[in-house]
Amino acid sequence: NAGVMQNPRHLVRRRGQEARLRCSPMKGHSHVYWYRQLPEEGLKFMVYLQKENIIDESGMPKERFSAEFPKEGPSILRIQQVVRGDSAAYFCASSPSGDGKNIQYFGAGTRLSVL
Amino acid sequence: TQLLEQSPQFLSIQEGENLTVYCNSSSVFSSLQWYRQEPGEGPVLLVTVVTGGEVKKLKRLTFQFGDARKDSSLHITAAQPGDTGLYLCADRKGGSNYKLTFGKGTLLTVNP
């Protein structure tokens, strides 16, 4: 049973370009969470999605960042017009439900570097 | 806003030594979790503790939860190089069943 799959593992973008990060949850999981790990800081919650719905995006920057989890296919975290401060490791986690009793299983992350 | 403070920030020891790392919260934990994150990987859950005073053991790892549920410690006996990694504590944010708040972690290096 494959775990949470994130790709790409490493992504390099120049300032002003777009970054698309993909996350395929574990089989049977319909709840996806995105976290960001900045250098010298802990992981911080960004957004929680179920299939076709954004449940909580309170941790998302107001501009340039968006997330989706379509009915078919992986969840996508999209960053438009990237800036150097967006350089970080972005982790996706999944769980079978969102009731807090279930473990969130994390992927290996996407390391974004903005030049 | 809940703050999780972890100490020490860095720890470098020799194989076979014992160590303890700490996690303290500015407010009572809802459900404390300890994770280990190896270089280049995502966090992996080690244990969840809920009850004040609770002690859980996982092979050479012993997790303690303070009586007041505002602090926790992780003790590793006879550390091995495979224990190297970033140890993170996390809590489910008050009022949320899913939003995890993480400390900055303790980066442990066990030298052969």
CSV table of C-alpha atoms in Angstrom, one decimal:
chain,number,residue,atom,x,y,z
A,1,ASN,CA,0.0,0.0,0.0
A,2,ALA,CA,1.8,3.1,-1.2
A,3,GLY,CA,2.1,6.0,1.2
A,4,VAL,CA,1.4,9.7,0.4
A,5,MET,CA,3.2,10.5,-2.8
A,6,GLN,CA,4.4,14.0,-3.5
A,7,ASN,CA,6.0,15.3,-6.7
A,8,PRO,CA,8.3,16.7,-7.6
A,9,ARG,CA,10.6,16.1,-4.7
A,10,HIS,CA,12.7,19.1,-5.7
A,11,LEU,CA,11.5,22.1,-7.7
A,12,VAL,CA,13.5,25.1,-8.8
A,13,ARG,CA,11.8,28.3,-10.0
A,14,ARG,CA,12.9,31.8,-10.8
A,15,ARG,CA,11.1,34.7,-9.3
A,16,GLY,CA,7.8,35.4,-11.0
A,17,GLN,CA,7.3,31.9,-12.2
A,18,GLU,CA,4.5,29.5,-11.1
A,19,ALA,CA,5.1,26.5,-8.9
A,20,ARG,CA,2.7,23.5,-8.9
A,21,LEU,CA,3.1,20.9,-6.2
A,22,ARG,CA,1.2,17.6,-6.4
A,23,CYS,CA,0.1,15.2,-3.7
A,24,SER,CA,-1.6,11.8,-4.1
A,25,PRO,CA,-3.0,10.7,-0.7
A,26,MET,CA,-2.8,7.2,0.6
A,27,LYS,CA,-5.3,4.8,-0.9
A,28,GLY,CA,-8.7,5.2,0.8
A,29,HIS,CA,-7.9,8.6,2.2
A,30,SER,CA,-10.1,11.5,1.1
A,31,HIS,CA,-8.7,14.2,3.4
A,32,VAL,CA,-5.6,16.1,2.5
A,33,TYR,CA,-3.6,18.7,4.5
A,34,TRP,CA,-0.8,20.9,3.3
A,35,TYR,CA,2.0,22.2,5.6
A,36,ARG,CA,5.0,24.4,5.0
A,37,GLN,CA,8.3,24.1,6.7
A,38,LEU,CA,10.4,27.3,6.4
A,39,PRO,CA,14.1,27.2,7.3
A,40,GLU,CA,14.5,27.6,11.1
A,41,GLU,CA,10.8,27.2,11.7
A,42,GLY,CA,8.4,24.4,12.5
A,43,LEU,CA,5.8,23.0,10.2
A,44,LYS,CA,2.9,25.3,9.8
A,45,PHE,CA,-0.6,24.4,8.7
A,46,MET,CA,-1.7,25.9,5.4
A,47,VAL,CA,-4.9,24.3,4.2
A,48,TYR,CA,-7.3,21.3,4.7
A,49,LEU,CA,-9.2,19.8,1.7
A,50,GLN,CA,-11.6,17.1,1.1
A,51,LYS,CA,-12.5,15.9,-2.4
A,52,GLU,CA,-13.7,19.0,-4.4
A,53,ASN,CA,-14.0,21.1,-1.2
A,54,ILE,CA,-11.7,23.5,0.7
A,55,ILE,CA,-12.5,23.0,4.4
A,56,ASP,CA,-10.0,25.3,6.1
A,57,GLU,CA,-7.6,27.6,4.3
A,58,SER,CA,-6.8,29.8,7.3
A,59,GLY,CA,-3.0,29.1,7.0
A,60,MET,CA,-2.8,30.1,3.4
A,61,PRO,CA,-1.2,33.4,2.4
A,62,LYS,CA,-4.0,35.6,1.1
A,63,GLU,CA,-2.4,36.2,-2.3
A,64,ARG,CA,-0.7,34.0,-4.9
A,65,PHE,CA,-1.4,30.7,-3.1
A,66,SER,CA,-4.3,28.3,-4.0
A,67,ALA,CA,-5.1,24.7,-3.5
A,68,GLU,CA,-7.5,22.2,-4.9
A,69,PHE,CA,-8.4,18.5,-4.6
A,70,PRO,CA,-10.4,17.5,-7.6
A,71,LYS,CA,-12.7,14.5,-7.8
A,72,GLU,CA,-10.1,12.7,-9.9
A,73,GLY,CA,-6.4,13.2,-9.6
A,74,PRO,CA,-4.0,14.5,-7.0
A,75,SER,CA,-4.3,17.5,-4.8
A,76,ILE,CA,-2.5,20.6,-6.2
A,77,LEU,CA,-0.9,23.4,-4.3
A,78,ARG,CA,-0.3,26.3,-6.7
A,79,ILE,CA,2.0,29.3,-6.0
A,80,GLN,CA,1.8,32.0,-8.6
A,81,GLN,CA,4.6,34.6,-9.2
A,82,VAL,CA,6.9,33.0,-6.7
A,83,VAL,CA,9.3,35.1,-4.5
A,84,ARG,CA,12.4,34.1,-2.7
A,85,GLY,CA,10.5,33.9,0.6
A,86,ASP,CA,8.4,31.0,-0.8
A,87,SER,CA,11.5,28.8,-0.7
A,88,ALA,CA,10.6,26.1,1.8
A,89,ALA,CA,9.7,22.4,2.1
A,90,TYR,CA,6.0,21.8,1.4
A,91,PHE,CA,4.5,18.7,3.0
A,92,CYS,CA,1.2,17.0,2.2
A,93,ALA,CA,-0.5,14.7,4.7
A,94,SER,CA,-3.6,12.6,4.3
A,95,SER,CA,-6.1,10.8,6.6
A,96,PRO,CA,-9.2,8.7,6.1
A,97,SER,CA,-11.4,11.2,7.9
A,98,GLY,CA,-11.0,14.6,9.5
A,99,ASP,CA,-12.4,13.9,13.0
A,100,GLY,CA,-9.0,14.1,14.7
A,101,LYS,CA,-8.9,10.5,15.8
A,102,ASN,CA,-7.0,9.5,12.7
A,103,ILE,CA,-3.3,9.8,12.1
A,104,GLN,CA,-2.2,12.2,9.4
A,105,TYR,CA,0.3,10.4,7.2
A,106,PHE,CA,2.9,12.7,5.7
A,107,GLY,CA,4.6,12.5,2.3
A,108,ALA,CA,8.3,13.1,1.8
A,109,GLY,CA,7.7,16.7,0.8
A,110,THR,CA,8.6,19.0,-2.1
A,111,ARG,CA,11.5,21.3,-1.6
A,112,LEU,CA,11.0,24.5,-3.5
A,113,SER,CA,13.9,26.8,-4.3
A,114,VAL,CA,13.2,30.2,-5.7
A,115,LEU,CA,16.2,31.8,-7.5
B,1,THR,CA,-2.0,31.3,20.0
B,2,GLN,CA,-0.4,28.2,21.4
B,3,LEU,CA,3.4,28.1,21.4
B,4,LEU,CA,5.4,24.9,21.6
B,5,GLU,CA,8.9,25.2,22.8
B,6,GLN,CA,11.4,22.4,22.2
B,7,SER,CA,14.8,22.0,23.8
B,8,PRO,CA,17.5,21.7,23.2
B,9,GLN,CA,17.5,22.9,19.6
B,10,PHE,CA,20.5,20.8,18.7
B,11,LEU,CA,22.0,17.7,20.3
B,12,SER,CA,25.0,15.7,19.2
B,13,ILE,CA,26.0,12.6,21.1
B,14,GLN,CA,27.9,9.4,20.7
B,15,GLU,CA,26.4,6.0,20.0
B,16,GLY,CA,25.4,4.3,23.3
B,17,GLU,CA,24.6,7.5,25.2
B,18,ASN,CA,21.3,8.4,26.7
B,19,LEU,CA,19.4,11.6,26.0
B,20,THR,CA,16.3,13.5,26.9
B,21,VAL,CA,14.5,16.2,24.8
B,22,TYR,CA,11.7,18.4,26.0
B,23,CYS,CA,8.5,20.0,24.7
B,24,ASN,CA,6.7,22.7,26.6
B,25,SER,CA,3.4,24.4,25.7
B,26,SER,CA,2.1,27.8,26.6
B,27,SER,CA,-1.3,26.2,27.1
B,28,VAL,CA,-2.7,22.7,28.0
B,29,PHE,CA,-2.2,20.2,25.2
B,30,SER,CA,-5.2,18.7,23.5
B,31,SER,CA,-3.4,15.7,22.2
B,32,LEU,CA,0.4,15.6,22.2
B,33,GLN,CA,2.1,13.9,19.4
B,34,TRP,CA,5.8,13.1,18.9
B,35,TYR,CA,7.2,12.8,15.4
B,36,ARG,CA,10.6,12.0,13.9
B,37,GLN,CA,11.7,13.5,10.6
B,38,GLU,CA,14.7,12.0,8.9
B,39,PRO,CA,16.7,14.2,6.5
B,40,GLY,CA,14.9,14.7,3.2
B,41,GLU,CA,11.7,12.9,4.4
B,42,GLY,CA,8.4,13.8,6.0
B,43,PRO,CA,7.5,13.5,9.7
B,44,VAL,CA,6.6,10.0,10.9
B,45,LEU,CA,4.3,9.7,14.0
B,46,LEU,CA,6.0,8.0,17.0
B,47,VAL,CA,3.4,8.3,19.7
B,48,THR,CA,0.3,10.1,20.8
B,49,VAL,CA,-0.2,10.9,24.5
B,50,VAL,CA,-3.5,12.3,25.9
B,51,THR,CA,-3.7,11.6,29.7
B,52,GLY,CA,-1.7,13.7,32.2
B,53,GLY,CA,1.1,11.7,33.8
B,54,GLU,CA,1.0,9.1,31.0
B,55,VAL,CA,4.1,7.2,30.1
B,56,LYS,CA,4.5,5.3,26.9
B,57,LYS,CA,7.4,3.2,25.8
B,58,LEU,CA,8.5,2.4,22.2
B,59,LYS,CA,11.5,0.1,22.3
B,60,ARG,CA,14.3,2.4,23.5
B,61,LEU,CA,12.1,5.5,23.5
B,62,THR,CA,10.2,6.6,26.6
B,63,PHE,CA,7.6,9.3,26.4
B,64,GLN,CA,6.3,11.1,29.4
B,65,PHE,CA,3.4,13.5,29.6
B,66,GLY,CA,3.4,16.0,32.5
B,67,ASP,CA,0.6,15.9,35.1
B,68,ALA,CA,-0.6,19.3,34.1
B,69,ARG,CA,-0.5,18.4,30.4
B,70,LYS,CA,1.7,21.3,29.5
B,71,ASP,CA,5.0,19.6,29.1
B,72,SER,CA,6.4,16.3,27.7
B,73,SER,CA,9.8,14.6,27.4
B,74,LEU,CA,11.2,12.0,25.2
B,75,HIS,CA,14.1,9.9,26.6
B,76,ILE,CA,16.2,7.6,24.3
B,77,THR,CA,18.3,4.9,25.9
B,78,ALA,CA,21.5,3.7,24.3
B,79,ALA,CA,21.1,5.9,21.2
B,80,GLN,CA,22.0,4.5,17.8
B,81,PRO,CA,23.0,6.3,14.6
B,82,GLY,CA,19.6,5.3,13.2
B,83,ASP,CA,18.0,7.6,15.8
B,84,THR,CA,19.4,10.6,14.0
B,85,GLY,CA,16.7,13.0,12.9
B,86,LEU,CA,14.5,16.0,13.8
B,87,TYR,CA,12.2,15.2,16.7
B,88,LEU,CA,9.1,17.2,16.6
B,89,CYS,CA,6.2,17.6,19.1
B,90,ALA,CA,2.8,18.7,17.9
B,91,ASP,CA,-0.6,19.3,19.3
B,92,ARG,CA,-4.0,19.5,17.6
B,93,LYS,CA,-4.9,23.2,17.7
B,94,GLY,CA,-7.5,24.0,20.3
B,95,GLY,CA,-11.0,23.8,18.8
B,96,SER,CA,-9.7,22.0,15.7
B,97,ASN,CA,-9.6,18.2,15.3
B,98,TYR,CA,-7.2,18.3,12.4
B,99,LYS,CA,-4.9,21.4,12.5
B,100,LEU,CA,-1.5,20.4,13.9
B,101,THR,CA,0.7,22.9,15.6
B,102,PHE,CA,4.4,21.9,15.6
B,103,GLY,CA,7.3,22.9,17.7
B,104,LYS,CA,10.6,23.8,15.8
B,105,GLY,CA,12.1,20.5,16.9
B,106,THR,CA,15.3,19.1,18.3
B,107,LEU,CA,17.9,18.0,15.7
B,108,LEU,CA,19.6,14.9,17.1
B,109,THR,CA,22.8,13.6,15.7
B,110,VAL,CA,24.1,10.2,16.9
B,111,ASN,CA,27.7,9.7,16.0
B,112,PRO,CA,29.0,6.1,15.5
